[in-house]
Amino acid sequence: MALWTAVAVVGAVAWAIVALSRGEEISAAWLVFAALASYAIAYRFYSRYIAYKALRVDDSRATPAERIDDGQDYQPTDRRVLFGHHFAAIAGAGPLVGPVLAAQLGYLPGTLWIIIGVIFAGAVQDMVTLFFSTRRGGRSLGQMAREEIGPVGGVAAMIAVLAIMVILLAVLALVVVQALSDSPWGTFSLAMTIPIALFMGFYLRYLRPGKILEVSLIGIVLLLLAIVGGGWVQDSGLSDAFTLSGNQLTIALVVYGFLASVLPVWMLLAPRDYLSTFMKVGVVVLLAVSILLAWPSMQLPAFTEFAFNGAGPVQAGSLFPFVFITIACGALSGFHSLVSSGTTPKLIQKESQVRVIGYGAMLTESFVAIMALVAACIIDPGLYFAMNVPATALGPTVESASAYVTNLGFQISPAELAAAAQAVEEQTLIGRTGGAPTLAVGLSTILSEVFGGDALRAFWYHFAIMFEALFILTTVDAGTRVGRFMLQDTVGLVWPKYRDTSWKPAAWSASAIIVAAWGYLLFAGVNDPLGGINQLFPLFGIANQLLAAVALAVCTTLLIKTGRAKYAWITLVPLAWDAIVTLTASFQKIFSGNPKLGFWAQAQQYRAALDAGKTSLGSAKTPQAMEQVVFNSTVNTVLTALFAILIVIVLADSVRVWLAALRGRPLSGGSEDPFVESKLWAPAGLIPTREERAREKELAGAGTGEGGS
């Protein structure tokens, strides 16, 4: 009680300082304290309440990993390795880039949504989806929707989920290509994680089974050597061999995505994601410690004027609903539900582990988002806007960029802009949009204050760029495998044999189709700034949150249908909020008369300009480019409307099922797998409790070890 009282007091003080400051600067450390205290209390009490009261996890029941264990997709996996895989798979571009872009509204809106949103929405979705998928043989989200909601809502969900999945994968792959293009350091370091992961997979399976700590230490050492070696390669004669163009990286990603999807999960995917987690969590912890040591002040205010007028220069849209759409993965992400109903339920050892893997991994990702927000808010506001406003608005010189930022109400001189670029050994930082470069500048600013000073600022900047690429790539490989599962489930409706994940013709062909789909969009986007995935990039945030609505609707349906109706509020409340936010954003993106916000208004603006004989407008410098903008905006209008309609169908059909279930009417549809008694034993959390350690010793003395081996 004393411990949790102390945690609560620290959290209350931190929240009070963050919320009540009026105009004065506050240290970024208070955001760290507020986040950590809130996460600790939520995990200890709320996640436990959900797991043991609402879900009623049962470790005497065998999970699909134990029952099927085919050595390909189903494999009981140590919860520490699985935590690493799951975290690496869900933690993509969103928690790094979204908070950086949302910082234009000020630090407080993003902070509130990231922390409150993850506790009551994002982590809940991930854990509950994982639990119900585990109870149903590791079925995909779309398949559960079809079985539990019905053919109308289910088919709508499957179409929406699969289409959104391909778009999300292509967007994430594009971010990787942009980060690694012409970067031998990052490319070498990332490439080396593949043979290291293969070694770890074979080590655990054949050389030293069960020696998790041992292989972890080996993996960490090899990873650090790969990172250091990347810097050496960049300055050596091998630099050209690892300096890849966008097209070369696209081909490499497609090949890697296919292999990660079809190879046994123990061989590449799980160990590589586990290895990546050391890097991800290690850098975030290093950054948090550096913030506590350097005690940097937040330079951006709690709110900017753009939070209320919707005229933000980084991206249009007011605080509601777009702060929730922009931040996405750091608080609530539909993509996570695909992993929670994709690879992870096929690997989990015990039902009680859904708490640490589902809820705990999402809290960890939320903390990454807080670190990204802090990194964006501690740099000079003038530099922040000079980096994140499109170059077409800033102009070609530091003088024009300085003048534009001054008009926004923030001051930064041309000399200061030039000095900022020189400090990180870049030609320019003007118009470096997308969030990743801003995050790298913020990371280098904080870390250089603690480690190395200005002399190492450029090192930390380029290290951060490589770190971001590593962060995102692990989402692409796991996402491709999840996409394969979803496609197999969908085709399996008309060809049941195709649903068998162990049948190689189905697994290989489905993988090929998925990588071909996102690979085509990626290839076209790399070669045409207005083509391919660039056409659909504006849909990323809304599509991701609409996907979360599907997941929460399925979870609510299952809570009600399985006799847990009194706990349905746990998913129903975040579902209602997410539906309001995303459908409002969809409506504004379709019907807003502001061309900077509304897709259709933008299409009409460019069409009118073409009819008036203009040859350029905005970023489109030719009539052909203007025609492409018209086409892109029209496509985005149609797809936004289509996705919104599909989600409304899913929600309406879900409500029908809820009412029928509450009235006691018999319902057709899927049900959970029959009970099979478990023969395995494993701790529920990452660190065994005193009782679990005693149980481990008892099993060891009886000749069996953890996991029953």
mmCIF file of C-alpha atoms in Angstrom, residues 488 495 497-498 500-512:
data_model
loop_
_atom_site.group_PDB
_atom_site.id
_atom_site.type_symbol
_atom_site.label_atom_id
_atom_site.label_comp_id
_atom_site.label_asym_id
_atom_site.label_seq_id
_atom_site.Cartn_x
_atom_site.Cartn_y
_atom_site.Cartn_z
ATOM 1 C CA GLN A 488 -6.321 -17.218 -46.138
ATOM 2 C CA TRP A 495 -12.349 -22.850 -50.350
ATOM 3 C CA LYS A 497 -8.676 -26.005 -47.562
ATOM 4 C CA TYR A 498 -7.069 -22.623 -48.244
ATOM 5 C CA ASP A 500 -5.097 -24.246 -43.439
ATOM 6 C CA THR A 501 -2.028 -22.188 -42.467
ATOM 7 C CA SER A 502 0.233 -25.261 -42.590
ATOM 8 C CA TRP A 503 -0.645 -25.978 -46.243
ATOM 9 C CA LYS A 504 2.304 -24.499 -48.123
ATOM 10 C CA PRO A 505 0.551 -23.732 -51.449
ATOM 11 C CA ALA A 506 -1.962 -21.566 -49.586
ATOM 12 C CA ALA A 507 0.622 -19.954 -47.301
ATOM 13 C CA TRP A 508 3.018 -19.153 -50.142
ATOM 14 C CA SER A 509 0.399 -17.897 -52.598
ATOM 15 C CA ALA A 510 -1.349 -15.751 -49.976
ATOM 16 C CA SER A 511 1.998 -14.262 -48.927
ATOM 17 C CA ALA A 512 2.846 -13.514 -52.548
#
